[in-house]
């Protein structure tokens, strides 16, 4: 039971050069305000705050996340809604990797901060910048509880055969080497929404979810519970992503060291930040890739084909793994908006009772919608994700 006098949660999601936020009422799901601070650390940044149907904008240099956080507070103040008077019960801070230390949300104390810092090597692209955001917010708002919520939490009870990585068992146990999974808030949210859309109790529904964006993952949901997910020990596993390889033969790492002379830091930089779609064609923005494909660009076409093939591999694996399939769910920025990706991912699956309706798939609706044909045995649906609401509710229930 929430004991804090406030009734709202401010969700903070720090990226390497961005800060996204939403102020929500967890009970109703109402979004009172939202904003994005982007291009932090670059010559020209932008901060956009939306509230009460209006928007305010700052354009100029944003030197670091501390300035970004101040611009967030100024956005609220400009809307005559200062944060210290906003009835905030908690700040919910997204944290990518909880390791074996955190399988539930945690109120951030100095001790918890130290534990979070120790987890930075598990998600080098995410954890350190998310911890930076927590430290800045705690210093600015010391009297409001700050709750770390973890992308890995949803997957903490995967079957042992799924979560186990087949290396020496003693080494794995000692160092916490296992599948953790990510995008948990998205998969949890869209699974519940998909069951409601189908008019079925969640525990009666088997789903394959495709969360597609700059980071992507495919998940198998059995009877409303997570059965498997493509992301594993780190955020660089599973399907091809914007700047990350996804699944990779470990021999490539040895070859990069022995043949190319790269050290571990250089290999990490290559595999996490200069691979995936960007590594293959120089772009990780799907809109730019689509435009280049339309102009006949072969590198963009290859990047697209590699991405789609990686999705189809996991889709096929989960079709075999699950006892039956009620729906295939597309979500995330690409999954919700890129009709070509959806069509190519399920192409040729009619023999499995999976049939897409091209007209429905071509709709530009932003709502939850069915895109399978009337005679499809398996529903194909698009469900907009709302990770922020999931994070807000997790923090709200914990404080």
Coordinates of C-alpha atoms in Angstrom, one line a residue:
X1 CA 0.0 0.0 0.0
X2 CA 1.3 3.4 -1.0
X3 CA 1.9 5.5 2.1
X4 CA 3.3 8.7 0.5
X5 CA 0.9 11.7 0.5
X6 CA 1.4 12.2 -3.2
X7 CA -0.7 10.4 -5.9
X8 CA 1.5 10.8 -9.0
X9 CA 4.7 9.2 -10.3
X10 CA 7.3 10.9 -12.4
X11 CA 8.9 8.4 -14.7
X12 CA 12.5 9.2 -15.8
X13 CA 14.3 7.3 -18.6
X14 CA 17.8 8.5 -19.3
X15 CA 19.6 7.6 -22.5
X16 CA 23.2 8.3 -23.5
X17 CA 22.2 11.7 -25.0
X18 CA 18.6 12.0 -24.0
X19 CA 16.2 12.3 -21.1
X20 CA 12.5 11.3 -21.5
X21 CA 9.9 11.8 -18.8
X22 CA 6.2 11.4 -18.0
X23 CA 4.1 12.5 -15.0
X24 CA 1.4 9.9 -14.6
X25 CA -1.5 9.0 -12.3
X26 CA -0.9 5.2 -11.9
X27 CA -4.5 4.3 -11.0
X28 CA -6.1 5.9 -14.0
X29 CA -3.1 5.8 -16.4
X30 CA -3.6 9.5 -17.1
X31 CA -0.6 11.3 -18.4
X32 CA -0.5 14.8 -16.9
X33 CA 2.7 15.9 -18.7
X34 CA 5.6 14.5 -20.8
X35 CA 8.8 15.7 -22.2
X36 CA 12.0 14.9 -24.1
X37 CA 15.4 16.4 -23.8
X38 CA 17.6 15.3 -26.6
X39 CA 21.0 15.8 -28.2
X40 CA 22.6 16.3 -24.7
X41 CA 26.3 17.0 -25.0
X42 CA 26.0 18.1 -28.6
X43 CA 26.4 21.6 -30.0
X44 CA 22.6 22.1 -30.4
X45 CA 20.1 20.4 -28.1
X46 CA 16.4 20.5 -27.7
X47 CA 14.0 20.2 -24.7
X48 CA 10.3 19.8 -25.4
X49 CA 7.7 19.9 -22.6
X50 CA 4.0 19.0 -23.2
X51 CA 1.3 19.7 -20.7
X52 CA -2.4 20.7 -20.8
X53 CA -2.5 20.5 -24.5
X54 CA 0.3 23.0 -24.9
X55 CA 4.0 22.7 -25.6
X56 CA 7.1 24.7 -24.6
X57 CA 10.5 24.3 -26.2
X58 CA 14.1 25.2 -25.6
X59 CA 16.7 25.0 -28.4
X60 CA 20.4 25.5 -27.6
X61 CA 23.4 23.7 -26.1
X62 CA 22.6 21.2 -23.3
X63 CA 25.9 20.4 -21.8
X64 CA 24.9 17.4 -19.6
X65 CA 22.1 15.5 -18.0
X66 CA 22.1 17.8 -15.0
X67 CA 21.1 20.7 -17.3
X68 CA 18.6 18.4 -19.0
X69 CA 17.0 17.7 -15.6
X70 CA 16.9 21.5 -14.8
X71 CA 15.2 22.1 -18.2
X72 CA 12.6 19.5 -17.2
X73 CA 11.8 21.3 -14.0
X74 CA 11.6 24.6 -15.9
X75 CA 9.1 23.1 -18.3
X76 CA 6.8 22.2 -15.4
X77 CA 7.3 25.6 -13.8
X78 CA 6.5 27.4 -17.1
X79 CA 3.2 25.5 -17.0
X80 CA 2.5 26.8 -13.5
X81 CA 3.0 23.3 -12.1
X82 CA 6.2 23.3 -10.1
X83 CA 7.3 19.7 -9.3
X84 CA 7.7 20.3 -5.6
X85 CA 3.9 21.1 -5.5
X86 CA 2.8 18.4 -8.0
X87 CA 1.8 15.7 -5.5
X88 CA 4.5 13.3 -6.6
X89 CA 4.6 10.1 -4.6
X90 CA 7.8 8.8 -6.3
X91 CA 10.3 9.2 -9.1
X92 CA 10.5 6.0 -11.1
X93 CA 13.9 5.5 -12.7
X94 CA 14.3 3.0 -15.4
X95 CA 17.3 0.8 -14.9
X96 CA 18.2 -1.7 -17.6
X97 CA 19.9 -4.5 -15.8
X98 CA 19.3 -5.6 -12.2
X99 CA 21.6 -8.7 -12.4
X100 CA 21.0 -11.2 -9.6
X101 CA 20.9 -8.4 -7.1
X102 CA 17.5 -6.9 -7.9
X103 CA 14.4 -8.9 -8.9
X104 CA 12.0 -6.3 -7.6
X105 CA 11.9 -2.4 -7.5
X106 CA 14.2 -0.8 -5.0
X107 CA 14.0 2.5 -3.2
X108 CA 17.3 4.2 -3.9
X109 CA 19.5 4.8 -0.9
X110 CA 23.3 5.4 -0.8
X111 CA 23.7 1.7 -0.4
X112 CA 21.5 0.8 -3.3
X113 CA 23.3 3.4 -5.4
X114 CA 26.6 1.5 -4.7
X115 CA 24.9 -1.8 -5.7
X116 CA 23.6 -0.2 -9.0
X117 CA 27.1 1.1 -9.8
X118 CA 28.5 -2.4 -9.4
X119 CA 26.0 -3.5 -12.1
X120 CA 27.3 -1.1 -14.8
X121 CA 29.4 -3.7 -16.6
X122 CA 26.3 -5.8 -17.3
X123 CA 24.7 -3.2 -19.5
X124 CA 27.5 -0.8 -20.5
X125 CA 25.3 1.0 -23.0
X126 CA 22.5 1.8 -20.5
X127 CA 23.2 1.3 -16.8
X128 CA 25.9 4.0 -16.2
X129 CA 23.8 6.8 -17.8
X130 CA 20.7 5.7 -16.0
X131 CA 22.6 5.8 -12.7
X132 CA 23.8 9.3 -13.5
X133 CA 20.1 10.3 -13.9
X134 CA 19.2 8.8 -10.5
X135 CA 22.1 10.7 -8.8
X136 CA 21.1 14.0 -10.4
X137 CA 17.4 13.6 -9.5
X138 CA 18.2 12.5 -5.9
X139 CA 20.3 15.6 -5.4
X140 CA 17.6 17.9 -6.8
X141 CA 14.6 16.3 -5.0
X142 CA 16.0 14.7 -1.8
X143 CA 12.6 14.6 -0.1
X144 CA 10.8 12.5 -2.7
X145 CA 11.4 8.7 -2.8
X146 CA 13.4 7.6 -5.8
X147 CA 12.6 4.0 -7.0
X148 CA 14.7 2.0 -9.4
X149 CA 12.6 -0.3 -11.6
X150 CA 14.3 -3.0 -13.7
X151 CA 13.8 -4.1 -17.2
X152 CA 15.0 -7.6 -16.1
X153 CA 12.4 -8.1 -13.4
X154 CA 9.7 -9.5 -15.6
X155 CA 12.0 -12.4 -16.7
X156 CA 13.3 -13.3 -13.2
X157 CA 11.4 -16.6 -13.1
X158 CA 12.1 -18.0 -16.5
X159 CA 12.3 -21.8 -16.6
X160 CA 15.8 -23.0 -15.8
X161 CA 16.2 -24.6 -19.2
X162 CA 15.6 -21.1 -20.7
X163 CA 17.6 -19.0 -18.4
X164 CA 20.7 -21.3 -18.2
X165 CA 23.7 -20.4 -20.4
X166 CA 25.6 -23.6 -21.2
X167 CA 29.1 -22.8 -19.8
X168 CA 30.8 -24.3 -16.8
X169 CA 28.1 -24.3 -14.1
X170 CA 30.3 -23.2 -11.3
X171 CA 31.6 -20.2 -13.3
X172 CA 28.1 -19.3 -14.3
X173 CA 26.8 -19.5 -10.7
X174 CA 29.7 -17.6 -9.2
X175 CA 29.5 -14.7 -11.6
X176 CA 25.7 -14.5 -12.3
X177 CA 26.0 -15.6 -15.9
X178 CA 22.5 -16.4 -17.1
X179 CA 19.7 -15.1 -19.4
X180 CA 18.1 -12.0 -17.8
X181 CA 15.9 -10.6 -20.6
X182 CA 15.0 -7.0 -21.2
X183 CA 12.1 -4.8 -22.4
X184 CA 10.2 -6.4 -19.6
X185 CA 7.8 -3.5 -19.0
X186 CA 6.9 -3.4 -22.7
X187 CA 6.3 -7.1 -23.0
X188 CA 4.3 -7.2 -19.7
X189 CA 2.1 -4.3 -20.8
X190 CA 1.3 -5.4 -24.3
X191 CA 0.7 -9.0 -23.2
X192 CA -2.1 -7.8 -20.9
X193 CA -3.4 -5.4 -23.5
X194 CA -3.4 -8.1 -26.2
X195 CA -5.4 -10.5 -24.0
X196 CA -7.9 -7.7 -23.3
X197 CA -8.1 -6.9 -27.0
X198 CA -8.8 -10.5 -27.8
X199 CA -11.4 -10.7 -25.0
X200 CA -9.6 -13.5 -23.2
X201 CA -8.2 -13.9 -19.7
X202 CA -4.4 -13.5 -19.8
X203 CA -3.8 -16.9 -18.3
X204 CA -5.6 -18.5 -21.4
X205 CA -3.5 -16.7 -24.0
X206 CA -0.3 -17.7 -25.8
X207 CA 1.5 -14.9 -27.6
X208 CA 4.6 -14.1 -29.6
X209 CA 5.5 -10.4 -29.0
X210 CA 7.8 -8.5 -31.3
X211 CA 9.0 -5.3 -29.6
X212 CA 10.8 -3.5 -32.5
X213 CA 12.7 -0.2 -32.2
X214 CA 16.3 0.9 -31.9
X215 CA 16.5 -2.0 -29.4
X216 CA 14.4 -5.0 -30.4
X217 CA 13.3 -8.2 -28.8
X218 CA 11.0 -11.2 -29.4
X219 CA 9.2 -12.9 -26.6
X220 CA 7.2 -16.1 -26.1
X221 CA 4.3 -15.7 -23.6
X222 CA 2.6 -18.9 -22.4
X223 CA -0.6 -18.6 -20.5
X224 CA 0.1 -15.0 -19.6
X225 CA 3.5 -15.8 -18.2
X226 CA 7.0 -15.2 -19.8
X227 CA 8.3 -18.4 -21.4
X228 CA 11.4 -17.0 -23.3
X229 CA 12.8 -13.8 -24.7
X230 CA 15.4 -13.2 -27.4
X231 CA 17.5 -10.8 -25.2
X232 CA 19.8 -12.7 -22.8
X233 CA 22.7 -11.9 -20.6
X234 CA 23.1 -8.5 -22.0
X235 CA 21.2 -6.0 -24.1
X236 CA 23.3 -7.1 -27.1
X237 CA 21.7 -10.5 -27.9
X238 CA 18.9 -12.0 -29.9
X239 CA 17.7 -10.1 -33.0
X240 CA 19.7 -7.5 -34.9
X241 CA 19.2 -4.0 -33.6
X242 CA 19.9 -0.4 -34.5
X243 CA 23.6 -0.3 -33.4
X244 CA 24.0 -3.8 -31.9
X245 CA 24.7 -7.1 -33.5
X246 CA 22.2 -9.3 -31.6
X247 CA 23.1 -13.0 -31.6
X248 CA 26.8 -13.4 -32.4
X249 CA 29.2 -16.4 -32.7
X250 CA 31.7 -15.9 -29.8
X251 CA 34.4 -16.8 -32.2
X252 CA 34.0 -13.3 -33.8
X253 CA 35.2 -11.7 -30.6
X254 CA 38.4 -13.8 -30.6
X255 CA 38.9 -13.0 -34.2
X256 CA 38.5 -9.3 -33.6
X257 CA 41.2 -9.5 -30.9
X258 CA 43.6 -11.9 -32.6
X259 CA 43.3 -10.8 -36.2
X260 CA 42.2 -7.2 -36.0
X261 CA 44.2 -6.4 -32.9
X262 CA 41.2 -4.9 -31.0
X263 CA 41.2 -4.8 -27.2
X264 CA 38.1 -5.5 -25.1
X265 CA 37.0 -1.9 -24.9
X266 CA 37.3 -1.5 -28.7
X267 CA 35.4 -4.7 -29.3
X268 CA 32.6 -3.6 -26.9
X269 CA 32.4 -0.2 -28.7
X270 CA 32.2 -2.0 -32.1
X271 CA 29.6 -4.6 -31.1
X272 CA 27.3 -2.2 -29.1
X273 CA 27.6 1.1 -30.9
X274 CA 28.8 0.4 -34.5
X275 CA 27.1 -2.8 -35.5
X276 CA 23.6 -3.9 -36.3
X277 CA 21.8 -1.8 -38.9
X278 CA 24.2 1.1 -38.5
X279 CA 27.2 -1.1 -39.0
X280 CA 25.7 -2.7 -42.2
X281 CA 24.6 0.4 -43.9
X282 CA 25.6 3.5 -41.9
X283 CA 22.0 4.3 -40.7
X284 CA 20.1 3.0 -37.7
X285 CA 17.0 5.2 -38.4
X286 CA 14.5 2.9 -40.1
X287 CA 12.9 5.8 -41.9
X288 CA 16.2 6.7 -43.6
X289 CA 16.8 3.0 -44.4
X290 CA 13.4 2.7 -46.0
X291 CA 14.1 5.8 -48.2
X292 CA 17.4 4.5 -49.3
X293 CA 15.9 1.1 -50.2
X294 CA 13.3 2.9 -52.3
X295 CA 16.1 4.6 -54.1
X296 CA 17.8 1.2 -54.8
X297 CA 20.5 1.3 -52.2
X298 CA 21.9 -2.2 -51.9
X299 CA 23.6 -1.7 -48.4
X300 CA 20.2 -0.5 -47.0
X301 CA 18.4 -3.5 -48.6
X302 CA 20.9 -5.9 -47.1
X303 CA 20.6 -4.4 -43.6
X304 CA 16.8 -4.6 -43.9
X305 CA 16.9 -8.3 -45.0
X306 CA 19.3 -9.2 -42.2
X307 CA 17.0 -7.6 -39.7
X308 CA 13.9 -9.3 -41.0
X309 CA 15.6 -12.7 -41.1
X310 CA 16.6 -12.4 -37.5
X311 CA 13.0 -11.7 -36.5
X312 CA 11.7 -14.7 -38.5
X313 CA 14.2 -17.0 -36.8
X314 CA 12.8 -16.2 -33.4
X315 CA 9.3 -16.2 -34.6
X316 CA 9.8 -19.7 -36.0
X317 CA 11.5 -20.9 -32.8
X318 CA 8.6 -19.7 -30.6
X319 CA 6.0 -21.2 -33.0
X320 CA 7.6 -24.5 -32.2
X321 CA 8.2 -23.8 -28.5
X322 CA 4.6 -22.8 -27.5
X323 CA 1.8 -25.4 -27.5
X324 CA -0.4 -23.2 -29.5
X325 CA -0.5 -19.5 -30.7
X326 CA -3.4 -17.1 -30.2
X327 CA -1.8 -14.0 -31.5
X328 CA 1.4 -12.4 -32.9
X329 CA 1.8 -8.9 -31.4
X330 CA 3.8 -6.1 -32.9
X331 CA 4.8 -3.1 -30.7
X332 CA 7.5 -0.5 -30.3
X333 CA 8.3 2.4 -32.7
X334 CA 9.1 0.1 -35.7
X335 CA 6.6 -2.6 -34.8
X336 CA 3.7 -0.1 -34.5
X337 CA 4.5 2.0 -37.6
X338 CA 6.4 0.0 -40.2
X339 CA 3.9 -2.0 -42.2
X340 CA 6.5 -3.4 -44.5
X341 CA 8.4 -4.9 -41.6
X342 CA 5.2 -6.5 -40.3
X343 CA 4.3 -7.9 -43.7
X344 CA 7.8 -9.3 -44.4
X345 CA 8.1 -10.8 -40.9
X346 CA 5.0 -13.0 -41.4
X347 CA 5.3 -13.5 -45.1
X348 CA 4.7 -17.1 -46.3
X349 CA 3.3 -18.4 -42.9
X350 CA -0.1 -19.2 -44.3
X351 CA 0.7 -22.9 -43.8
X352 CA 0.8 -22.2 -40.1
X353 CA -2.6 -20.5 -40.2
X354 CA -1.1 -17.0 -40.1
X355 CA -2.6 -14.7 -42.7
X356 CA -2.1 -11.0 -42.9
X357 CA -4.7 -8.6 -44.3
X358 CA -2.8 -6.1 -46.5
X359 CA -5.4 -3.4 -46.2
X360 CA -5.6 -3.6 -42.4
X361 CA -1.8 -3.7 -42.2
X362 CA -1.6 -0.5 -44.2
X363 CA -3.7 1.4 -41.8
X364 CA -2.0 4.4 -40.1
X365 CA -4.1 4.1 -37.0
X366 CA -2.3 4.7 -33.6
X367 CA -4.8 2.5 -31.8
X368 CA -4.7 -1.2 -30.9
X369 CA -5.8 -3.0 -34.0
X370 CA -6.2 -6.3 -35.8
X371 CA -4.2 -6.7 -39.0
X372 CA -4.8 -10.4 -39.7
X373 CA -7.3 -11.5 -42.3
X374 CA -10.7 -12.8 -41.4
X375 CA -9.7 -16.4 -42.2
X376 CA -6.5 -16.4 -40.2
X377 CA -6.3 -19.0 -37.5
X378 CA -3.8 -16.9 -35.6
X379 CA -4.6 -13.2 -34.8
X380 CA -2.0 -10.6 -35.8
X381 CA -2.3 -7.4 -33.8
X382 CA -0.6 -4.1 -33.3
X383 CA -0.6 -3.0 -29.7
X384 CA 1.0 0.4 -28.8
X385 CA 3.3 -0.1 -25.8
X386 CA 3.3 2.0 -22.7
X387 CA 6.4 1.2 -20.8
X388 CA 6.1 4.4 -18.7
X389 CA 2.8 3.3 -17.2
X390 CA 4.2 -0.1 -16.3
X391 CA 7.1 1.6 -14.6
X392 CA 4.9 4.1 -12.8
X393 CA 2.7 1.4 -11.4
X394 CA 5.7 -0.7 -10.3
X395 CA 7.1 2.2 -8.4
X396 CA 3.7 3.3 -7.0
X397 CA 3.0 -0.2 -5.6
X398 CA 6.4 -0.3 -3.9
X399 CA 6.6 3.1 -2.0

